[in-house]
PDB file of C-alpha atoms in Angstrom:
ATOM      1  CA  UNK A   1      -0.134   0.020   0.031  1.00 90.00           C
ATOM      2  CA  UNK A   2       1.530   3.218  -1.039  1.00 91.00           C
ATOM      3  CA  UNK A   3      -0.199   6.393   0.335  1.00 86.00           C
ATOM      4  CA  UNK A   4       0.353   9.692  -1.358  1.00 91.00           C
ATOM      5  CA  UNK A   5       0.450  12.874   0.852  1.00 90.00           C
ATOM      6  CA  UNK A   6      -2.631  14.362   0.990  1.00 94.00           C
ATOM      7  CA  UNK A   7      -3.834  16.822  -1.793  1.00 96.00           C
ATOM      8  CA  UNK A   8      -5.860  20.085  -0.979  1.00 97.00           C
ATOM      9  CA  UNK A   9      -7.707  21.164  -3.782  1.00 98.00           C
ATOM     10  CA  UNK A  10      -9.566  24.556  -4.534  1.00 98.00           C
ATOM     11  CA  UNK A  11     -10.275  27.825  -2.357  1.00 97.00           C
ATOM     12  CA  UNK A  12     -11.847  25.615   0.614  1.00 97.00           C
ATOM     13  CA  UNK A  13      -8.622  22.829   0.717  1.00 97.00           C
ATOM     14  CA  UNK A  14     -10.982  20.051  -0.138  1.00 98.00           C
ATOM     15  CA  UNK A  15      -8.745  17.052   1.084  1.00 97.00           C
ATOM     16  CA  UNK A  16      -7.936  14.219  -1.354  1.00 97.00           C
ATOM     17  CA  UNK A  17      -6.544  11.238  -0.241  1.00 97.00           C
ATOM     18  CA  UNK A  18      -4.882   8.593  -3.033  1.00 97.00           C
ATOM     19  CA  UNK A  19      -3.436   5.223  -2.050  1.00 97.00           C
ATOM     20  CA  UNK A  20      -1.743   3.113  -4.708  1.00 98.00           C
ATOM     21  CA  UNK A  21      -1.391  -0.842  -4.487  1.00 97.00           C
ATOM     22  CA  UNK A  22      -4.089  -0.362  -1.955  1.00 97.00           C
ATOM     23  CA  UNK A  23      -5.575  -3.984  -1.898  1.00 97.00           C
ATOM     24  CA  UNK A  24      -3.275  -6.852  -1.213  1.00 97.00           C
ATOM     25  CA  UNK A  25      -5.546  -9.013  -3.409  1.00 96.00           C
ATOM     26  CA  UNK A  26      -7.074  -7.094  -6.075  1.00 96.00           C
ATOM     27  CA  UNK A  27      -7.773  -9.770  -8.492  1.00 94.00           C
ATOM     28  CA  UNK A  28     -10.211 -11.317  -5.890  1.00 95.00           C
ATOM     29  CA  UNK A  29     -12.307  -8.525  -5.875  1.00 95.00           C
ATOM     30  CA  UNK A  30     -12.451  -8.392  -9.780  1.00 92.00           C
ATOM     31  CA  UNK A  31     -13.600 -11.983  -9.609  1.00 92.00           C
ATOM     32  CA  UNK A  32     -15.969 -11.416  -7.055  1.00 91.00           C
ATOM     33  CA  UNK A  33     -17.620  -8.999  -9.833  1.00 89.00           C
ATOM     34  CA  UNK A  34     -19.142 -11.812 -12.056  1.00 82.00           C
ATOM     35  CA  UNK A  35     -20.740 -13.600  -9.027  1.00 86.00           C
ATOM     36  CA  UNK A  36     -22.748 -10.358  -7.869  1.00 87.00           C
ATOM     37  CA  UNK A  37     -26.629  -9.552  -8.781  1.00 88.00           C
ATOM     38  CA  UNK A  38     -26.021  -6.144 -10.117  1.00 92.00           C
ATOM     39  CA  UNK A  39     -29.080  -3.825 -10.068  1.00 92.00           C
ATOM     40  CA  UNK A  40     -30.329  -0.281 -10.070  1.00 91.00           C
ATOM     41  CA  UNK A  41     -31.194   1.053  -6.862  1.00 82.00           C
ATOM     42  CA  UNK A  42     -34.532   2.930  -6.380  1.00 81.00           C
ATOM     43  CA  UNK A  43     -33.973   6.594  -6.139  1.00 81.00           C
ATOM     44  CA  UNK A  44     -30.215   6.498  -6.910  1.00 87.00           C
ATOM     45  CA  UNK A  45     -28.548   9.009  -9.559  1.00 90.00           C
ATOM     46  CA  UNK A  46     -25.881   6.833 -10.080  1.00 93.00           C
ATOM     47  CA  UNK A  47     -25.670   6.131 -13.860  1.00 93.00           C
ATOM     48  CA  UNK A  48     -25.161   2.399 -13.824  1.00 92.00           C
ATOM     49  CA  UNK A  49     -25.665  -0.783 -12.067  1.00 94.00           C
ATOM     50  CA  UNK A  50     -24.375  -1.768  -8.398  1.00 95.00           C
ATOM     51  CA  UNK A  51     -23.707  -4.898  -6.104  1.00 95.00           C
ATOM     52  CA  UNK A  52     -22.904  -5.755  -2.609  1.00 94.00           C
ATOM     53  CA  UNK A  53     -19.264  -5.250  -1.771  1.00 96.00           C
ATOM     54  CA  UNK A  54     -17.665  -8.706  -1.002  1.00 94.00           C
ATOM     55  CA  UNK A  55     -17.746  -9.913   2.672  1.00 91.00           C
ATOM     56  CA  UNK A  56     -14.633  -8.627   4.519  1.00 95.00           C
ATOM     57  CA  UNK A  57     -14.273  -5.331   2.256  1.00 97.00           C
ATOM     58  CA  UNK A  58     -15.718  -2.848   4.747  1.00 97.00           C
ATOM     59  CA  UNK A  59     -13.388  -3.732   7.655  1.00 97.00           C
ATOM     60  CA  UNK A  60     -10.475  -3.951   5.394  1.00 97.00           C
ATOM     61  CA  UNK A  61     -11.301  -0.057   4.261  1.00 97.00           C
ATOM     62  CA  UNK A  62     -12.022   0.973   7.556  1.00 96.00           C
ATOM     63  CA  UNK A  63      -8.481  -0.051   8.401  1.00 95.00           C
ATOM     64  CA  UNK A  64      -6.884   1.730   5.339  1.00 96.00           C
ATOM     65  CA  UNK A  65      -8.993   4.768   6.232  1.00 95.00           C
ATOM     66  CA  UNK A  66      -7.311   4.981   9.633  1.00 93.00           C
ATOM     67  CA  UNK A  67      -4.201   4.272   8.495  1.00 91.00           C
ATOM     68  CA  UNK A  68      -4.523   7.235   6.041  1.00 89.00           C
ATOM     69  CA  UNK A  69      -5.984   9.511   8.350  1.00 83.00           C
ATOM     70  CA  UNK A  70      -5.513   8.411  11.939  1.00 71.00           C
ATOM     71  CA  UNK A  71      -7.113  11.564  13.396  1.00 76.00           C
ATOM     72  CA  UNK A  72     -10.384  10.095  13.401  1.00 85.00           C
ATOM     73  CA  UNK A  73     -12.097   6.618  13.143  1.00 92.00           C
ATOM     74  CA  UNK A  74     -14.523   5.949   9.964  1.00 94.00           C
ATOM     75  CA  UNK A  75     -17.054   3.426   9.756  1.00 96.00           C
ATOM     76  CA  UNK A  76     -18.188   2.116   6.690  1.00 97.00           C
ATOM     77  CA  UNK A  77     -22.226   2.732   5.888  1.00 97.00           C
ATOM     78  CA  UNK A  78     -22.117   1.569   2.432  1.00 96.00           C
ATOM     79  CA  UNK A  79     -20.027  -0.257   0.303  1.00 97.00           C
ATOM     80  CA  UNK A  80     -20.908  -1.260  -3.284  1.00 96.00           C
ATOM     81  CA  UNK A  81     -19.348  -2.682  -6.906  1.00 96.00           C
ATOM     82  CA  UNK A  82     -20.365   0.282  -9.098  1.00 95.00           C
ATOM     83  CA  UNK A  83     -20.371  -0.039 -12.966  1.00 93.00           C
ATOM     84  CA  UNK A  84     -21.423   3.019 -15.214  1.00 92.00           C
ATOM     85  CA  UNK A  85     -23.028   2.148 -18.119  1.00 89.00           C
ATOM     86  CA  UNK A  86     -25.723   4.506 -18.899  1.00 91.00           C
ATOM     87  CA  UNK A  87     -25.696   6.004 -22.421  1.00 90.00           C
ATOM     88  CA  UNK A  88     -25.045  10.015 -22.046  1.00 90.00           C
ATOM     89  CA  UNK A  89     -28.303  10.494 -24.508  1.00 90.00           C
ATOM     90  CA  UNK A  90     -30.551   9.302 -21.769  1.00 92.00           C
ATOM     91  CA  UNK A  91     -29.221  11.316 -18.734  1.00 93.00           C
ATOM     92  CA  UNK A  92     -31.316  13.267 -16.644  1.00 94.00           C
ATOM     93  CA  UNK A  93     -30.310  16.863 -16.358  1.00 94.00           C
ATOM     94  CA  UNK A  94     -29.147  16.170 -12.298  1.00 94.00           C
ATOM     95  CA  UNK A  95     -26.732  13.682 -13.911  1.00 95.00           C
ATOM     96  CA  UNK A  96     -25.094  15.853 -16.177  1.00 96.00           C
ATOM     97  CA  UNK A  97     -23.509  18.294 -13.630  1.00 97.00           C
ATOM     98  CA  UNK A  98     -20.987  17.512 -10.879  1.00 97.00           C
ATOM     99  CA  UNK A  99     -22.756  16.476  -7.691  1.00 97.00           C
ATOM    100  CA  UNK A 100     -22.183  15.742  -3.818  1.00 97.00           C
ATOM    101  CA  UNK A 101     -23.289  12.578  -2.267  1.00 97.00           C
ATOM    102  CA  UNK A 102     -24.388  14.210   1.118  1.00 97.00           C
ATOM    103  CA  UNK A 103     -24.823  17.436   3.027  1.00 97.00           C
ATOM    104  CA  UNK A 104     -23.179  15.837   6.157  1.00 97.00           C
ATOM    105  CA  UNK A 105     -19.439  17.435   6.413  1.00 95.00           C
ATOM    106  CA  UNK A 106     -18.325  14.146   8.661  1.00 95.00           C
ATOM    107  CA  UNK A 107     -18.727  11.644   6.068  1.00 97.00           C
ATOM    108  CA  UNK A 108     -16.115  10.586   3.723  1.00 97.00           C
ATOM    109  CA  UNK A 109     -16.364   8.619   0.173  1.00 97.00           C
ATOM    110  CA  UNK A 110     -14.323   6.440  -1.283  1.00 98.00           C
ATOM    111  CA  UNK A 111     -13.954   5.009  -4.923  1.00 98.00           C
ATOM    112  CA  UNK A 112     -11.666   1.897  -5.571  1.00 98.00           C
ATOM    113  CA  UNK A 113     -10.610   1.781  -9.334  1.00 97.00           C
ATOM    114  CA  UNK A 114     -10.358  -1.986 -10.324  1.00 96.00           C
ATOM    115  CA  UNK A 115      -9.931  -1.534 -14.188  1.00 93.00           C
ATOM    116  CA  UNK A 116      -7.613   0.099 -16.438  1.00 91.00           C
ATOM    117  CA  UNK A 117      -7.396   3.157 -18.604  1.00 90.00           C
ATOM    118  CA  UNK A 118      -8.347   4.204 -21.177  1.00 89.00           C
ATOM    119  CA  UNK A 119     -11.061   4.576 -18.539  1.00 91.00           C
ATOM    120  CA  UNK A 120     -10.301   7.827 -16.615  1.00 93.00           C
ATOM    121  CA  UNK A 121     -10.746   8.833 -13.021  1.00 96.00           C
ATOM    122  CA  UNK A 122     -12.417  11.345 -10.961  1.00 97.00           C
ATOM    123  CA  UNK A 123     -12.732  15.480 -11.237  1.00 98.00           C
ATOM    124  CA  UNK A 124     -13.311  17.745  -8.262  1.00 98.00           C
ATOM    125  CA  UNK A 125     -15.255  21.007  -8.970  1.00 98.00           C
ATOM    126  CA  UNK A 126     -16.413  24.468  -7.991  1.00 98.00           C
ATOM    127  CA  UNK A 127     -19.735  25.963  -8.890  1.00 98.00           C
ATOM    128  CA  UNK A 128     -18.890  29.327 -10.245  1.00 97.00           C
ATOM    129  CA  UNK A 129     -22.018  30.967  -9.782  1.00 96.00           C
ATOM    130  CA  UNK A 130     -21.716  30.110  -5.632  1.00 97.00           C
ATOM    131  CA  UNK A 131     -18.249  29.763  -5.568  1.00 98.00           C
ATOM    132  CA  UNK A 132     -18.995  26.333  -3.416  1.00 98.00           C
ATOM    133  CA  UNK A 133     -16.785  23.561  -3.521  1.00 98.00           C
ATOM    134  CA  UNK A 134     -18.430  21.589  -0.707  1.00 98.00           C
ATOM    135  CA  UNK A 135     -22.152  21.371  -0.045  1.00 98.00           C
ATOM    136  CA  UNK A 136     -23.461  21.567   3.653  1.00 97.00           C
ATOM    137  CA  UNK A 137     -27.218  21.791   5.020  1.00 97.00           C
ATOM    138  CA  UNK A 138     -26.307  25.731   5.360  1.00 98.00           C
ATOM    139  CA  UNK A 139     -25.652  26.073   1.669  1.00 98.00           C
ATOM    140  CA  UNK A 140     -28.288  23.583   0.305  1.00 96.00           C
ATOM    141  CA  UNK A 141     -30.625  26.179  -0.611  1.00 97.00           C
ATOM    142  CA  UNK A 142     -28.504  28.637  -1.963  1.00 97.00           C
ATOM    143  CA  UNK A 143     -27.045  25.676  -4.228  1.00 97.00           C
ATOM    144  CA  UNK A 144     -30.463  24.952  -5.674  1.00 96.00           C
ATOM    145  CA  UNK A 145     -31.056  29.035  -6.506  1.00 97.00           C
ATOM    146  CA  UNK A 146     -27.701  28.646  -7.870  1.00 97.00           C
ATOM    147  CA  UNK A 147     -28.720  25.760 -10.292  1.00 96.00           C
ATOM    148  CA  UNK A 148     -31.821  27.839 -11.411  1.00 96.00           C
ATOM    149  CA  UNK A 149     -30.046  30.981 -12.100  1.00 97.00           C
ATOM    150  CA  UNK A 150     -27.410  28.369 -14.171  1.00 96.00           C
ATOM    151  CA  UNK A 151     -30.479  27.118 -15.982  1.00 95.00           C
ATOM    152  CA  UNK A 152     -31.469  30.791 -16.806  1.00 95.00           C
ATOM    153  CA  UNK A 153     -27.910  31.674 -18.047  1.00 94.00           C
ATOM    154  CA  UNK A 154     -27.042  28.494 -20.031  1.00 94.00           C
ATOM    155  CA  UNK A 155     -30.221  26.412 -20.456  1.00 95.00           C
ATOM    156  CA  UNK A 156     -30.220  22.598 -19.422  1.00 94.00           C
ATOM    157  CA  UNK A 157     -26.872  21.109 -19.320  1.00 94.00           C
ATOM    158  CA  UNK A 158     -25.757  19.242 -22.402  1.00 92.00           C
ATOM    159  CA  UNK A 159     -26.539  15.504 -22.567  1.00 92.00           C
ATOM    160  CA  UNK A 160     -23.329  14.382 -21.731  1.00 93.00           C
ATOM    161  CA  UNK A 161     -21.336  13.301 -18.655  1.00 94.00           C
ATOM    162  CA  UNK A 162     -19.961  16.093 -16.698  1.00 94.00           C
ATOM    163  CA  UNK A 163     -16.219  17.164 -17.498  1.00 93.00           C
ATOM    164  CA  UNK A 164     -13.811  20.320 -17.124  1.00 93.00           C
ATOM    165  CA  UNK A 165     -16.160  21.780 -19.877  1.00 93.00           C
ATOM    166  CA  UNK A 166     -19.558  21.843 -18.210  1.00 95.00           C
ATOM    167  CA  UNK A 167     -21.166  25.025 -17.987  1.00 96.00           C
ATOM    168  CA  UNK A 168     -21.072  26.982 -14.546  1.00 96.00           C
ATOM    169  CA  UNK A 169     -18.543  24.927 -13.045  1.00 98.00           C
ATOM    170  CA  UNK A 170     -14.585  25.034 -12.684  1.00 98.00           C
ATOM    171  CA  UNK A 171     -12.781  21.894 -12.363  1.00 98.00           C
ATOM    172  CA  UNK A 172     -10.238  22.247  -9.124  1.00 98.00           C
ATOM    173  CA  UNK A 173      -8.463  18.986  -9.071  1.00 98.00           C
ATOM    174  CA  UNK A 174      -8.681  15.545 -10.667  1.00 97.00           C
ATOM    175  CA  UNK A 175      -7.485  12.197  -9.413  1.00 98.00           C
ATOM    176  CA  UNK A 176      -6.303   9.703 -12.629  1.00 97.00           C
ATOM    177  CA  UNK A 177      -7.539   5.961 -12.673  1.00 96.00           C
ATOM    178  CA  UNK A 178      -4.990   3.399 -11.899  1.00 97.00           C
ATOM    179  CA  UNK A 179      -5.829  -0.162 -11.415  1.00 97.00           C
ATOM    180  CA  UNK A 180      -5.991  -0.735  -7.527  1.00 98.00           C
ATOM    181  CA  UNK A 181      -5.919   2.725  -6.619  1.00 98.00           C
ATOM    182  CA  UNK A 182      -8.142   3.902  -3.911  1.00 98.00           C
ATOM    183  CA  UNK A 183      -9.351   7.469  -3.377  1.00 98.00           C
ATOM    184  CA  UNK A 184     -11.178   9.208  -0.106  1.00 97.00           C
ATOM    185  CA  UNK A 185     -12.291  12.605  -0.228  1.00 97.00           C
ATOM    186  CA  UNK A 186     -15.209  14.385   1.665  1.00 97.00           C
ATOM    187  CA  UNK A 187     -18.677  12.999   0.660  1.00 97.00           C
ATOM    188  CA  UNK A 188     -20.091  16.704   0.385  1.00 98.00           C
ATOM    189  CA  UNK A 189     -17.743  17.910  -2.192  1.00 98.00           C
ATOM    190  CA  UNK A 190     -18.795  18.539  -5.879  1.00 98.00           C
ATOM    191  CA  UNK A 191     -17.240  15.806  -7.803  1.00 98.00           C
ATOM    192  CA  UNK A 192     -18.029  13.513 -10.910  1.00 97.00           C
ATOM    193  CA  UNK A 193     -16.527  10.739 -12.803  1.00 95.00           C
ATOM    194  CA  UNK A 194     -15.030  11.124 -15.818  1.00 93.00           C
ATOM    195  CA  UNK A 195     -17.188   8.447 -17.448  1.00 90.00           C
ATOM    196  CA  UNK A 196     -16.551   9.914 -21.231  1.00 76.00           C
ATOM    197  CA  UNK A 197     -14.489   6.725 -22.260  1.00 63.00           C
ATOM    198  CA  UNK A 198     -16.899   4.308 -20.254  1.00 66.00           C
ATOM    199  CA  UNK A 199     -17.462   1.298 -22.435  1.00 56.00           C
ATOM    200  CA  UNK A 200     -21.007   0.380 -22.280  1.00 61.00           C
ATOM    201  CA  UNK A 201     -21.116  -2.434 -24.844  1.00 57.00           C
ATOM    202  CA  UNK A 202     -19.119  -5.375 -25.413  1.00 56.00           C
ATOM    203  CA  UNK A 203     -17.812  -7.957 -22.649  1.00 57.00           C
ATOM    204  CA  UNK A 204     -17.967  -6.662 -18.998  1.00 58.00           C
ATOM    205  CA  UNK A 205     -14.316  -7.235 -18.153  1.00 60.00           C
ATOM    206  CA  UNK A 206     -14.101  -3.988 -20.540  1.00 74.00           C
ATOM    207  CA  UNK A 207     -16.326  -1.852 -18.283  1.00 87.00           C
ATOM    208  CA  UNK A 208     -15.352   0.770 -15.917  1.00 91.00           C
ATOM    209  CA  UNK A 209     -15.174  -1.442 -12.568  1.00 93.00           C
ATOM    210  CA  UNK A 210     -15.338   0.328  -9.127  1.00 96.00           C
ATOM    211  CA  UNK A 211     -16.196  -0.123  -5.487  1.00 97.00           C
ATOM    212  CA  UNK A 212     -17.487   3.098  -4.107  1.00 97.00           C
ATOM    213  CA  UNK A 213     -18.265   3.418  -0.211  1.00 98.00           C
ATOM    214  CA  UNK A 214     -19.673   5.979   2.247  1.00 97.00           C
ATOM    215  CA  UNK A 215     -17.900   6.444   5.723  1.00 97.00           C
ATOM    216  CA  UNK A 216     -19.169   8.206   8.674  1.00 96.00           C
ATOM    217  CA  UNK A 217     -17.015   9.632  11.331  1.00 91.00           C
TER     218      UNK A 217
END
């Protein structure tokens, strides 16, 4: 396991932790993908399908998180395989812009990459209209108002996955995709997977395999 120094992004110093060679046996995680019942979660805006993480993964992730930042203990509240497969032409408008997972400032998000380039990593963003890089409960109303102003200024977002060209947003950082790389970041920061190169057809092994998780302090 190789933990890189924490990276602070943007004006709000959003922390990004990057751990390479994260899991001691990543091939076992890949093998587990083939045995899982993937499906869509009701009410989930993730543009693809999920399946339960393997037994023991949550406990392993909690240990990695503690080794990365020993200032607080994090407990996994959700961990799933996630494969993005949706055609961008069918995305809802909210799926075409960067998002946050929760307004809770104590929660962290994790993405564990189990695939190779040309799949791409994860981008982090500032909303230009409000200047926000993180959305907590005190900012939620202003955030929604900002999106309404964006719609008046730019119209609906283009039918594509969000990236550095998305109207109304500036990219403040990026985590490149590497096999068996794990990233952790605040779950309330604005982010988006770089899914433009995602394979949606062909064999499952060509798709963008990830394990995603939410962790509570």
